[in-house]
Structures are given as C-alpha cells and as structure tokens.
C-alpha cells in the first residue's frame, strides 16, 4: 500500500509541478497520460487532460479525451457530469447532441443515489435552452417527473423545487411531465411483456392466463396504465 501511495503521489506531484511551472504542454500531456494510465478512475485528472486540449483550441480532441474517460469511469456520476458540462458549454448550436449525451449518461448513473449532480446539470441546461428560445418549459417539467420517480438523496429538494417551478407554469407544460412518465412506463413494460410472451408455458397460451399475458403486453404496447383498463393500480 505504501509503495502504491508513493507512486500515486509522485505522479500527481509531477503533474502539479508542470502546471505550476508552465512547462511545455507536451510534457504535461505525457505526465497526465502516465497518471491516468495507472489510475484511470481519477476523474478530476481526466478533466485536466481534456482542458489541456481546449487550451490548444482543439475541442474535438477534448471530446476524445472524455470519451476515453467514460470507459473506465462508466459508473462515475462526477465523470459524466464533467463531460455533460463540457457539452452544454461547447455544443450550444447542437441541442440534440447535448441531450443525447445527457441521456447516455443517465443510462449509466441516472438512478445512482448521489446522481443529483447530473440531474441538476440537465435541468439547468433545458431551462436555459427554453429561456433563450422563449419556449415553454415542457422538457424541464418532464425531467422533474423523471427525477421525482427515483429514490435519490435529494428527493425532498427536488420536490420543493418542482413545487416552486409548477406554481409558475402552464397546464400544458406540466402535462408534458405526465406524458414523459407514461412513455417511461412503456419503455420498461415493453421488454418485460415480450419476455412474458416468450417464456409463457405452451399449454397455457390459449387459456385465461394467456389472455392475461396478452392484456399485459397490450398495455405495454399502447402505454395504457393498468387502472385505465379497469384494474387496480400497481405499486412497485
């Protein structure tokens, strides 16, 4: 352990010395690569590595660094938050590209108990886009609906923020949240129903149980909520 700690300390010291001395960026790049090659989970140093490319006015190279970073740090909320912050700052003319990255990040860390950082960035981004375009806040409302469905550590904070947000929004903007929740239910039900239909015993496919399975799959395809079909709501 002591040897490993000394190795890490020496690598970090080398990076810090080069940064403070303003040495050749090539040397700094090499020092960062040496550090990250041995300790690839150090998300803060991936950010420094990307910023080194930005300092050389090479934004695509910075993106390439972030893409490398999210391989070993796939389940790091901090790493994805840094990458998404970069996207929001530098891809101003490509909102769909930014949203695509946020959604990709949420696939990995969106349900993490400490995922508030990435959700905060996403909500702030959509709020800024809507304000700049003088558009409604439907996307923001939908994000609140999604985050409130998760058991995150700041759930109470999000609820308070949403209550404040909802007090100043139109009904159509808030209904976007309901649509998002319904769409999310369909995304989760459809593969489940496909599995039920595939694995259902052959001898039961033509009986009452089969009709129940078919009804469940129809719900998944149409987005119909269980209670809308005359059944009690499901609580998971």
GROMACS .gro file of C-alpha atoms in nm:
model
  236
    1UNK     CA    1   0.000   0.000   0.000
    2UNK     CA    2   0.279   0.241   0.090
    3UNK     CA    3   0.452   0.175  -0.244
    4UNK     CA    4   0.130   0.234  -0.436
    5UNK     CA    5   0.063   0.554  -0.242
    6UNK     CA    6   0.412   0.681  -0.318
    7UNK     CA    7   0.368   0.601  -0.686
    8UNK     CA    8   0.043   0.796  -0.698
    9UNK     CA    9   0.191   1.083  -0.502
   10UNK     CA   10   0.491   1.104  -0.734
   11UNK     CA   11   0.274   1.103  -1.046
   12UNK     CA   12   0.048   1.373  -0.905
   13UNK     CA   13   0.349   1.577  -0.794
   14UNK     CA   14   0.488   1.563  -1.146
   15UNK     CA   15   0.161   1.694  -1.292
   16UNK     CA   16   0.134   1.972  -1.033
   17UNK     CA   17   0.494   2.082  -1.086
   18UNK     CA   18   0.448   2.107  -1.462
   19UNK     CA   19   0.123   2.301  -1.424
   20UNK     CA   20   0.276   2.549  -1.182
   21UNK     CA   21   0.590   2.598  -1.388
   22UNK     CA   22   0.400   2.646  -1.713
   23UNK     CA   23   0.624   2.400  -1.889
   24UNK     CA   24   0.582   2.259  -2.239
   25UNK     CA   25   0.224   2.123  -2.274
   26UNK     CA   26   0.369   1.813  -2.436
   27UNK     CA   27   0.541   1.725  -2.108
   28UNK     CA   28   0.224   1.794  -1.914
   29UNK     CA   29   0.026   1.578  -2.153
   30UNK     CA   30   0.274   1.295  -2.102
   31UNK     CA   31   0.258   1.331  -1.725
   32UNK     CA   32  -0.121   1.322  -1.724
   33UNK     CA   33  -0.123   1.020  -1.953
   34UNK     CA   34   0.116   0.838  -1.721
   35UNK     CA   35  -0.106   0.914  -1.424
   36UNK     CA   36  -0.431   0.816  -1.596
   37UNK     CA   37  -0.281   0.504  -1.746
   38UNK     CA   38  -0.214   0.375  -1.394
   39UNK     CA   39  -0.508   0.536  -1.213
   40UNK     CA   40  -0.789   0.567  -1.470
   41UNK     CA   41  -1.062   0.638  -1.213
   42UNK     CA   42  -0.923   0.981  -1.124
   43UNK     CA   43  -1.198   1.180  -1.295
   44UNK     CA   44  -1.050   1.517  -1.197
   45UNK     CA   45  -0.734   1.444  -1.392
   46UNK     CA   46  -0.936   1.342  -1.696
   47UNK     CA   47  -1.087   1.690  -1.682
   48UNK     CA   48  -0.739   1.843  -1.666
   49UNK     CA   49  -0.638   1.629  -1.962
   50UNK     CA   50  -0.936   1.750  -2.165
   51UNK     CA   51  -0.875   2.113  -2.068
   52UNK     CA   52  -0.521   2.078  -2.196
   53UNK     CA   53  -0.667   2.009  -2.541
   54UNK     CA   54  -0.909   2.301  -2.506
   55UNK     CA   55  -0.615   2.527  -2.426
   56UNK     CA   56  -0.478   2.428  -2.766
   57UNK     CA   57  -0.814   2.519  -2.924
   58UNK     CA   58  -0.883   2.156  -3.010
   59UNK     CA   59  -1.234   2.085  -2.884
   60UNK     CA   60  -1.273   1.757  -3.078
   61UNK     CA   61  -0.959   1.629  -2.907
   62UNK     CA   62  -1.109   1.724  -2.571
   63UNK     CA   63  -1.420   1.523  -2.660
   64UNK     CA   64  -1.198   1.229  -2.749
   65UNK     CA   65  -1.043   1.253  -2.402
   66UNK     CA   66  -1.385   1.250  -2.236
   67UNK     CA   67  -1.486   0.952  -2.448
   68UNK     CA   68  -1.180   0.768  -2.324
   69UNK     CA   69  -1.262   0.870  -1.969
   70UNK     CA   70  -1.616   0.731  -1.959
   71UNK     CA   71  -1.492   0.383  -2.043
   72UNK     CA   72  -1.321   0.314  -1.708
   73UNK     CA   73  -1.545   0.570  -1.531
   74UNK     CA   74  -1.874   0.448  -1.679
   75UNK     CA   75  -2.046   0.450  -1.340
   76UNK     CA   76  -1.894   0.771  -1.209
   77UNK     CA   77  -2.155   1.045  -1.162
   78UNK     CA   78  -1.874   1.301  -1.140
   79UNK     CA   79  -1.715   1.195  -1.469
   80UNK     CA   80  -2.040   1.208  -1.664
   81UNK     CA   81  -2.129   1.541  -1.503
   82UNK     CA   82  -1.799   1.690  -1.618
   83UNK     CA   83  -1.848   1.557  -1.970
   84UNK     CA   84  -2.206   1.687  -1.991
   85UNK     CA   85  -2.098   2.026  -1.856
   86UNK     CA   86  -1.842   2.040  -2.137
   87UNK     CA   87  -2.112   1.952  -2.391
   88UNK     CA   88  -2.355   2.215  -2.261
   89UNK     CA   89  -2.081   2.477  -2.278
   90UNK     CA   90  -1.930   2.393  -2.617
   91UNK     CA   91  -2.216   2.246  -2.823
   92UNK     CA   92  -2.451   2.541  -2.796
   93UNK     CA   93  -2.570   2.503  -3.156
   94UNK     CA   94  -2.637   2.130  -3.122
   95UNK     CA   95  -2.904   2.083  -2.852
   96UNK     CA   96  -2.998   1.733  -2.968
   97UNK     CA   97  -2.636   1.626  -2.943
   98UNK     CA   98  -2.621   1.763  -2.588
   99UNK     CA   99  -2.946   1.588  -2.495
  100UNK     CA  100  -2.816   1.266  -2.644
  101UNK     CA  101  -2.512   1.280  -2.417
  102UNK     CA  102  -2.722   1.356  -2.110
  103UNK     CA  103  -2.950   1.062  -2.187
  104UNK     CA  104  -2.649   0.838  -2.240
  105UNK     CA  105  -2.512   0.947  -1.903
  106UNK     CA  106  -2.844   0.878  -1.731
  107UNK     CA  107  -2.842   0.523  -1.862
  108UNK     CA  108  -2.532   0.463  -1.653
  109UNK     CA  109  -2.570   0.684  -1.346
  110UNK     CA  110  -2.918   0.837  -1.352
  111UNK     CA  111  -3.051   0.616  -1.074
  112UNK     CA  112  -2.741   0.644  -0.857
  113UNK     CA  113  -2.834   0.760  -0.506
  114UNK     CA  114  -2.594   1.054  -0.549
  115UNK     CA  115  -2.690   1.136  -0.908
  116UNK     CA  116  -2.819   1.484  -0.826
  117UNK     CA  117  -2.519   1.646  -0.998
  118UNK     CA  118  -2.606   1.511  -1.342
  119UNK     CA  119  -2.979   1.578  -1.299
  120UNK     CA  120  -2.907   1.935  -1.187
  121UNK     CA  121  -2.697   1.994  -1.499
  122UNK     CA  122  -2.964   1.850  -1.727
  123UNK     CA  123  -3.245   2.055  -1.571
  124UNK     CA  124  -3.031   2.371  -1.582
  125UNK     CA  125  -2.946   2.306  -1.946
  126UNK     CA  126  -3.308   2.257  -2.057
  127UNK     CA  127  -3.416   2.562  -1.856
  128UNK     CA  128  -3.152   2.778  -2.028
  129UNK     CA  129  -3.244   2.646  -2.374
  130UNK     CA  130  -3.614   2.714  -2.316
  131UNK     CA  131  -3.550   3.064  -2.184
  132UNK     CA  132  -3.318   3.152  -2.473
  133UNK     CA  133  -3.578   3.037  -2.726
  134UNK     CA  134  -3.871   3.185  -2.533
  135UNK     CA  135  -4.021   2.837  -2.544
  136UNK     CA  136  -4.234   2.655  -2.287
  137UNK     CA  137  -4.077   2.454  -2.010
  138UNK     CA  138  -4.226   2.119  -2.105
  139UNK     CA  139  -3.887   1.948  -2.121
  140UNK     CA  140  -3.796   2.080  -1.776
  141UNK     CA  141  -4.126   1.959  -1.637
  142UNK     CA  142  -4.062   1.615  -1.786
  143UNK     CA  143  -3.718   1.599  -1.625
  144UNK     CA  144  -3.866   1.679  -1.286
  145UNK     CA  145  -4.119   1.400  -1.333
  146UNK     CA  146  -3.840   1.155  -1.407
  147UNK     CA  147  -3.614   1.255  -1.120
  148UNK     CA  148  -3.901   1.253  -0.870
  149UNK     CA  149  -3.965   0.888  -0.958
  150UNK     CA  150  -3.617   0.797  -0.831
  151UNK     CA  151  -3.505   0.744  -0.467
  152UNK     CA  152  -3.224   0.997  -0.480
  153UNK     CA  153  -3.063   1.153  -0.173
  154UNK     CA  154  -3.202   1.498  -0.264
  155UNK     CA  155  -3.556   1.380  -0.341
  156UNK     CA  156  -3.708   1.628  -0.096
  157UNK     CA  157  -3.509   1.910  -0.252
  158UNK     CA  158  -3.632   1.820  -0.600
  159UNK     CA  159  -3.988   1.805  -0.477
  160UNK     CA  160  -3.958   2.155  -0.329
  161UNK     CA  161  -3.802   2.285  -0.650
  162UNK     CA  162  -4.073   2.127  -0.860
  163UNK     CA  163  -4.348   2.274  -0.641
  164UNK     CA  164  -4.195   2.618  -0.689
  165UNK     CA  165  -4.150   2.557  -1.061
  166UNK     CA  166  -4.505   2.428  -1.110
  167UNK     CA  167  -4.658   2.734  -0.942
  168UNK     CA  168  -4.544   2.949  -1.235
  169UNK     CA  169  -4.602   2.710  -1.528
  170UNK     CA  170  -4.897   2.649  -1.758
  171UNK     CA  171  -5.105   2.332  -1.758
  172UNK     CA  172  -4.968   2.227  -2.098
  173UNK     CA  173  -4.611   2.248  -1.969
  174UNK     CA  174  -4.695   2.034  -1.667
  175UNK     CA  175  -4.882   1.779  -1.879
  176UNK     CA  176  -4.554   1.715  -2.059
  177UNK     CA  177  -4.436   1.556  -1.737
  178UNK     CA  178  -4.730   1.314  -1.736
  179UNK     CA  179  -4.654   1.219  -2.097
  180UNK     CA  180  -4.291   1.154  -2.009
  181UNK     CA  181  -4.389   0.930  -1.718
  182UNK     CA  182  -4.626   0.736  -1.944
  183UNK     CA  183  -4.356   0.697  -2.211
  184UNK     CA  184  -4.110   0.581  -1.945
  185UNK     CA  185  -4.363   0.322  -1.825
  186UNK     CA  186  -4.395   0.191  -2.181
  187UNK     CA  187  -4.016   0.171  -2.224
  188UNK     CA  188  -3.996  -0.052  -1.917
  189UNK     CA  189  -4.310  -0.259  -1.980
  190UNK     CA  190  -4.248  -0.349  -2.344
  191UNK     CA  191  -3.936  -0.566  -2.295
  192UNK     CA  192  -4.093  -0.721  -1.984
  193UNK     CA  193  -4.406  -0.817  -2.176
  194UNK     CA  194  -4.203  -0.958  -2.462
  195UNK     CA  195  -4.023  -1.181  -2.213
  196UNK     CA  196  -4.356  -1.292  -2.059
  197UNK     CA  197  -4.497  -1.382  -2.401
  198UNK     CA  198  -4.179  -1.567  -2.495
  199UNK     CA  199  -4.147  -1.766  -2.174
  200UNK     CA  200  -4.517  -1.841  -2.114
  201UNK     CA  201  -4.574  -2.221  -2.099
  202UNK     CA  202  -4.712  -2.355  -2.428
  203UNK     CA  203  -5.002  -2.530  -2.258
  204UNK     CA  204  -5.124  -2.205  -2.101
  205UNK     CA  205  -5.106  -1.977  -2.402
  206UNK     CA  206  -5.467  -2.044  -2.507
  207UNK     CA  207  -5.629  -2.025  -2.164
  208UNK     CA  208  -5.728  -1.749  -1.926
  209UNK     CA  209  -5.367  -1.700  -1.820
  210UNK     CA  210  -5.272  -1.638  -2.181
  211UNK     CA  211  -5.540  -1.373  -2.213
  212UNK     CA  212  -5.394  -1.205  -1.905
  213UNK     CA  213  -5.048  -1.207  -2.057
  214UNK     CA  214  -5.180  -1.071  -2.385
  215UNK     CA  215  -5.361  -0.794  -2.197
  216UNK     CA  216  -5.041  -0.706  -2.013
  217UNK     CA  217  -4.849  -0.689  -2.340
  218UNK     CA  218  -5.119  -0.473  -2.494
  219UNK     CA  219  -5.073  -0.233  -2.206
  220UNK     CA  220  -4.701  -0.222  -2.275
  221UNK     CA  221  -4.754  -0.153  -2.644
  222UNK     CA  222  -5.025   0.109  -2.609
  223UNK     CA  223  -4.893   0.282  -2.298
  224UNK     CA  224  -5.221   0.217  -2.118
  225UNK     CA  225  -5.188   0.229  -1.742
  226UNK     CA  226  -5.325  -0.076  -1.556
  227UNK     CA  227  -5.604   0.112  -1.377
  228UNK     CA  228  -5.720   0.256  -1.709
  229UNK     CA  229  -5.816  -0.097  -1.814
  230UNK     CA  230  -6.038  -0.146  -1.509
  231UNK     CA  231  -5.767  -0.287  -1.284
  232UNK     CA  232  -5.624  -0.155  -0.961
  233UNK     CA  233  -5.305   0.049  -0.997
  234UNK     CA  234  -4.983  -0.146  -0.949
  235UNK     CA  235  -4.748  -0.037  -0.673
  236UNK     CA  236  -4.386  -0.148  -0.706
   0.00000   0.00000   0.00000
